[in-house]
């Protein structure tokens, strides 16, 4: 073997979305150069060798649902993490690529300015590679006309909301977005909750003087998600446009999605660790503590809801598992969770608690450590599918020789990591809590590599990556989400 490599990883168990194999990996010029059966790179010339000692080697995580440096949109507060701190947290948890949101406010009528502003926020600040979904708050004629340019700029997905006053689109606006997205090969992500149901329940709860954080749960009842999910699927079917329903939390919404998929519709869905690991008990904590787990949709009633979401990951109902990292500080009376506390409401007022939880660093380790998914499924939903769905594959999310970036996570050999109880102080975000405090962690990335560079080495220095090494990645059209029929949408007459 004459070729000289930058790095060789030996003795790993290499896991892709389809295979688990004992292989060695050679890296050159930031890419995966060779993957060969164990031992075959033994005599290769290389600048550096890492012995994986029998640990799993997986593609670096792709987290396709991340909120950083956003203005107040989901309640009073604004997101705590910057591009710097959020992306730093990402690589320490094995996420080498993130797709964040570029939020257009209702008061703005252009998306291109939103994109430019978001590029400014991210540029030279990221530890990992990144792209953006446009978050469309105002589908004005101008904004719709800009979809084509967005595609040229490497943006092939957007998110819209059926709830939140600051962002909600009505059904006619949703159809406008879906039609234009279809034309331009853009995938539409939908936050599916019925705003009227949420507002009505909120009024009912407040009339009864029920203000504590735990009432966030009943203010977002399952029916709000179930109805909106079915409506979103119906609008997508009518327009023959692919959609992805984000952060699905209820078994019944999952059942609507599964039925749509079984009918062959291009309907995709995401879930998040919150819906695998948290329940309403986490919201029902003494005093204001439950605010730490206020997110929308909320954690649901019981472990059986979580079990149904795990089943949906295993059976393909959910295509991807994202963090929905939407961080607000807890102990921050101006911009954080405590901004909802007043003298009159010492345990806050649930309707003013900013919605969202941090989780970019814990997504992979929590999910792998739970041991509930096949290894290949774990890789599929946390790396390969998000890359395919959002037009990043095979550069990201895969292990394709000569093509994929050498973005890798080397895990501890099975049973060889000393288990630990998670503490927020171990994490690298700029948030003063984690909703997963105290969870027993059975895995953690031993190393994270981004384009061949070791950016996290848990045993030797921890964070080694540098701010600014992360690059913007232009995205192609989704390789998973396509309309059923080619050509222009045909109006049913
Ligand atoms: O609670 C959540 N999910 N935060 C708001 C951001 C979102 O995805 O809707
Ligand atoms: Zn959402
Ligand atoms: Zn979100």
mmCIF file of N, CA and C in Angstrom, residues 193-256:
data_model
loop_
_atom_site.group_PDB
_atom_site.id
_atom_site.type_symbol
_atom_site.label_atom_id
_atom_site.label_comp_id
_atom_site.label_asym_id
_atom_site.label_seq_id
_atom_site.Cartn_x
_atom_site.Cartn_y
_atom_site.Cartn_z
ATOM 1 N N UNK A 193 -49.374 22.221 15.364
ATOM 2 C CA UNK A 193 -50.225 22.303 16.555
ATOM 3 C C UNK A 193 -51.327 23.312 16.238
ATOM 4 N N UNK A 194 -52.539 23.024 16.718
ATOM 5 C CA UNK A 194 -53.686 23.897 16.457
ATOM 6 C C UNK A 194 -53.677 25.058 17.459
ATOM 7 N N UNK A 195 -53.456 26.258 16.948
ATOM 8 C CA UNK A 195 -53.305 27.432 17.813
ATOM 9 C C UNK A 195 -54.590 27.768 18.565
ATOM 10 N N UNK A 196 -55.738 27.549 17.923
ATOM 11 C CA UNK A 196 -57.015 27.868 18.579
ATOM 12 C C UNK A 196 -57.233 26.977 19.796
ATOM 13 N N UNK A 197 -56.913 25.703 19.645
ATOM 14 C CA UNK A 197 -57.083 24.779 20.774
ATOM 15 C C UNK A 197 -56.173 25.215 21.935
ATOM 16 N N UNK A 198 -54.927 25.564 21.598
ATOM 17 C CA UNK A 198 -53.964 25.972 22.637
ATOM 18 C C UNK A 198 -54.460 27.232 23.351
ATOM 19 N N UNK A 199 -54.900 28.222 22.576
ATOM 20 C CA UNK A 199 -55.373 29.469 23.194
ATOM 21 C C UNK A 199 -56.618 29.235 24.041
ATOM 22 N N UNK A 200 -57.513 28.401 23.538
ATOM 23 C CA UNK A 200 -58.760 28.134 24.277
ATOM 24 C C UNK A 200 -58.442 27.451 25.600
ATOM 25 N N UNK A 201 -57.574 26.449 25.553
ATOM 26 C CA UNK A 201 -57.214 25.730 26.782
ATOM 27 C C UNK A 201 -56.466 26.650 27.751
ATOM 28 N N UNK A 202 -55.641 27.518 27.206
ATOM 29 C CA UNK A 202 -54.885 28.448 28.059
ATOM 30 C C UNK A 202 -55.860 29.352 28.820
ATOM 31 N N UNK A 203 -56.865 29.857 28.113
ATOM 32 C CA UNK A 203 -57.862 30.727 28.756
ATOM 33 C C UNK A 203 -58.607 29.947 29.844
ATOM 34 N N UNK A 204 -58.995 28.722 29.536
ATOM 35 C CA UNK A 204 -59.726 27.899 30.511
ATOM 36 C C UNK A 204 -58.881 27.660 31.768
ATOM 37 N N UNK A 205 -57.616 27.372 31.572
ATOM 38 C CA UNK A 205 -56.733 27.091 32.713
ATOM 39 C C UNK A 205 -56.534 28.349 33.548
ATOM 40 N N UNK A 206 -56.320 29.473 32.868
ATOM 41 C CA UNK A 206 -56.079 30.723 33.601
ATOM 42 C C UNK A 206 -57.328 31.155 34.371
ATOM 43 N N UNK A 207 -58.497 30.928 33.782
ATOM 44 C CA UNK A 207 -59.760 31.250 34.496
ATOM 45 C C UNK A 207 -59.827 30.512 35.817
ATOM 46 N N UNK A 208 -59.235 29.313 35.825
ATOM 47 C CA UNK A 208 -59.240 28.492 37.039
ATOM 48 C C UNK A 208 -58.016 28.779 37.912
ATOM 49 N N UNK A 209 -57.280 29.821 37.542
ATOM 50 C CA UNK A 209 -56.087 30.256 38.289
ATOM 51 C C UNK A 209 -54.997 29.165 38.319
ATOM 52 N N UNK A 210 -54.897 28.444 37.242
ATOM 53 C CA UNK A 210 -53.867 27.398 37.124
ATOM 54 C C UNK A 210 -52.733 27.960 36.270
ATOM 55 N N UNK A 211 -51.694 28.444 36.949
ATOM 56 C CA UNK A 211 -50.632 29.187 36.251
ATOM 57 C C UNK A 211 -49.280 28.460 36.218
ATOM 58 N N UNK A 212 -49.114 27.454 37.083
ATOM 59 C CA UNK A 212 -47.779 26.847 37.284
ATOM 60 C C UNK A 212 -47.269 26.178 36.000
ATOM 61 N N UNK A 213 -45.938 25.981 35.910
ATOM 62 C CA UNK A 213 -45.355 25.402 34.686
ATOM 63 C C UNK A 213 -46.044 24.122 34.220
ATOM 64 N N UNK A 214 -46.501 23.290 35.184
ATOM 65 C CA UNK A 214 -47.045 21.990 34.767
ATOM 66 C C UNK A 214 -48.291 22.138 33.892
ATOM 67 N N UNK A 215 -48.954 23.293 33.976
ATOM 68 C CA UNK A 215 -50.166 23.474 33.159
ATOM 69 C C UNK A 215 -49.844 23.771 31.694
ATOM 70 N N UNK A 216 -48.578 23.933 31.394
ATOM 71 C CA UNK A 216 -48.194 24.014 29.975
ATOM 72 C C UNK A 216 -48.637 22.726 29.252
ATOM 73 N N UNK A 217 -48.563 21.601 29.955
ATOM 74 C CA UNK A 217 -48.947 20.310 29.359
ATOM 75 C C UNK A 217 -50.402 20.331 28.883
ATOM 76 N N UNK A 218 -51.365 20.513 29.830
ATOM 77 C CA UNK A 218 -52.771 20.530 29.397
ATOM 78 C C UNK A 218 -53.117 21.675 28.438
ATOM 79 N N UNK A 219 -52.305 22.735 28.423
ATOM 80 C CA UNK A 219 -52.614 23.834 27.480
ATOM 81 C C UNK A 219 -52.277 23.432 26.042
ATOM 82 N N UNK A 220 -51.481 22.396 25.898
ATOM 83 C CA UNK A 220 -51.158 21.871 24.557
ATOM 84 C C UNK A 220 -51.625 20.412 24.494
ATOM 85 N N UNK A 221 -52.931 20.171 24.529
ATOM 86 C CA UNK A 221 -53.394 18.778 24.615
ATOM 87 C C UNK A 221 -53.055 18.008 23.348
ATOM 88 N N UNK A 222 -53.003 16.676 23.450
ATOM 89 C CA UNK A 222 -52.692 15.863 22.259
ATOM 90 C C UNK A 222 -53.525 16.251 21.047
ATOM 91 N N UNK A 223 -54.809 16.588 21.267
ATOM 92 C CA UNK A 223 -55.667 16.869 20.110
ATOM 93 C C UNK A 223 -55.130 18.039 19.277
ATOM 94 N N UNK A 224 -54.464 18.984 19.914
ATOM 95 C CA UNK A 224 -53.914 20.133 19.157
ATOM 96 C C UNK A 224 -52.895 19.629 18.137
ATOM 97 N N UNK A 225 -52.076 18.665 18.551
ATOM 98 C CA UNK A 225 -51.077 18.112 17.631
ATOM 99 C C UNK A 225 -51.715 17.156 16.622
ATOM 100 N N UNK A 226 -52.638 16.353 17.109
ATOM 101 C CA UNK A 226 -53.232 15.318 16.238
ATOM 102 C C UNK A 226 -54.006 15.974 15.098
ATOM 103 N N UNK A 227 -54.836 16.958 15.439
ATOM 104 C CA UNK A 227 -55.641 17.634 14.396
ATOM 105 C C UNK A 227 -54.736 18.339 13.397
ATOM 106 N N UNK A 228 -53.759 19.071 13.913
ATOM 107 C CA UNK A 228 -52.902 19.861 13.008
ATOM 108 C C UNK A 228 -52.048 18.936 12.137
ATOM 109 N N UNK A 229 -51.622 17.811 12.691
ATOM 110 C CA UNK A 229 -50.826 16.855 11.893
ATOM 111 C C UNK A 229 -51.669 16.327 10.739
ATOM 112 N N UNK A 230 -52.905 15.967 11.053
ATOM 113 C CA UNK A 230 -53.778 15.438 9.995
ATOM 114 C C UNK A 230 -54.042 16.520 8.937
ATOM 115 N N UNK A 231 -54.219 17.748 9.410
ATOM 116 C CA UNK A 231 -54.476 18.864 8.468
ATOM 117 C C UNK A 231 -53.246 19.099 7.584
ATOM 118 N N UNK A 232 -52.078 19.083 8.198
ATOM 119 C CA UNK A 232 -50.841 19.298 7.419
ATOM 120 C C UNK A 232 -50.684 18.205 6.359
ATOM 121 N N UNK A 233 -50.971 16.959 6.752
ATOM 122 C CA UNK A 233 -50.876 15.849 5.788
ATOM 123 C C UNK A 233 -51.884 16.073 4.654
ATOM 124 N N UNK A 234 -53.081 16.510 5.009
ATOM 125 C CA UNK A 234 -54.124 16.724 3.990
ATOM 126 C C UNK A 234 -53.698 17.812 3.004
ATOM 127 N N UNK A 235 -53.135 18.892 3.529
ATOM 128 C CA UNK A 235 -52.704 19.988 2.638
ATOM 129 C C UNK A 235 -51.542 19.531 1.755
ATOM 130 N N UNK A 236 -50.652 18.747 2.324
ATOM 131 C CA UNK A 236 -49.526 18.228 1.545
ATOM 132 C C UNK A 236 -50.027 17.293 0.448
ATOM 133 N N UNK A 237 -51.003 16.464 0.770
ATOM 134 C CA UNK A 237 -51.536 15.534 -0.241
ATOM 135 C C UNK A 237 -52.246 16.315 -1.356
ATOM 136 N N UNK A 238 -53.009 17.328 -0.939
ATOM 137 C CA UNK A 238 -53.730 18.147 -1.922
ATOM 138 C C UNK A 238 -52.747 18.794 -2.905
ATOM 139 N N UNK A 239 -51.621 19.247 -2.383
ATOM 140 C CA UNK A 239 -50.648 19.981 -3.207
ATOM 141 C C UNK A 239 -49.568 19.050 -3.778
ATOM 142 N N UNK A 240 -49.641 17.761 -3.412
ATOM 143 C CA UNK A 240 -48.601 16.793 -3.795
ATOM 144 C C UNK A 240 -47.194 17.378 -3.562
ATOM 145 N N UNK A 241 -46.995 17.801 -2.321
ATOM 146 C CA UNK A 241 -45.714 18.413 -1.939
ATOM 147 C C UNK A 241 -45.163 17.701 -0.711
ATOM 148 N N UNK A 242 -43.882 17.338 -0.729
ATOM 149 C CA UNK A 242 -43.336 16.662 0.454
ATOM 150 C C UNK A 242 -43.290 17.575 1.681
ATOM 151 N N UNK A 243 -43.622 16.989 2.816
ATOM 152 C CA UNK A 243 -43.506 17.737 4.081
ATOM 153 C C UNK A 243 -42.800 16.874 5.112
ATOM 154 N N UNK A 244 -42.274 17.548 6.117
ATOM 155 C CA UNK A 244 -41.756 16.854 7.295
ATOM 156 C C UNK A 244 -42.422 17.479 8.510
ATOM 157 N N UNK A 245 -43.122 16.660 9.285
ATOM 158 C CA UNK A 245 -43.734 17.155 10.527
ATOM 159 C C UNK A 245 -42.656 17.095 11.608
ATOM 160 N N UNK A 246 -42.367 18.246 12.188
ATOM 161 C CA UNK A 246 -41.281 18.298 13.182
ATOM 162 C C UNK A 246 -41.776 17.885 14.574
ATOM 163 N N UNK A 247 -40.824 17.571 15.402
ATOM 164 C CA UNK A 247 -40.996 17.258 16.843
ATOM 165 C C UNK A 247 -42.351 16.630 17.200
ATOM 166 N N UNK A 248 -42.600 15.449 16.648
ATOM 167 C CA UNK A 248 -43.862 14.748 16.921
ATOM 168 C C UNK A 248 -43.787 14.086 18.299
ATOM 169 N N UNK A 249 -44.877 14.254 19.064
ATOM 170 C CA UNK A 249 -44.839 13.805 20.460
ATOM 171 C C UNK A 249 -45.903 12.768 20.811
ATOM 172 N N UNK A 250 -46.974 12.646 20.002
ATOM 173 C CA UNK A 250 -48.071 11.762 20.420
ATOM 174 C C UNK A 250 -48.171 10.514 19.532
ATOM 175 N N UNK A 251 -48.539 9.384 20.134
ATOM 176 C CA UNK A 251 -48.746 8.158 19.339
ATOM 177 C C UNK A 251 -49.816 8.361 18.262
ATOM 178 N N UNK A 252 -50.838 9.173 18.562
ATOM 179 C CA UNK A 252 -51.931 9.325 17.587
ATOM 180 C C UNK A 252 -51.485 10.140 16.372
ATOM 181 N N UNK A 253 -50.662 11.165 16.584
ATOM 182 C CA UNK A 253 -50.131 11.918 15.428
ATOM 183 C C UNK A 253 -49.209 10.989 14.631
ATOM 184 N N UNK A 254 -48.430 10.179 15.345
ATOM 185 C CA UNK A 254 -47.546 9.224 14.660
ATOM 186 C C UNK A 254 -48.374 8.256 13.811
ATOM 187 N N UNK A 255 -49.543 7.871 14.325
ATOM 188 C CA UNK A 255 -50.400 6.942 13.562
ATOM 189 C C UNK A 255 -50.890 7.601 12.272
ATOM 190 N N UNK A 256 -51.248 8.890 12.321
ATOM 191 C CA UNK A 256 -51.650 9.604 11.088
ATOM 192 C C UNK A 256 -50.483 9.613 10.084
#
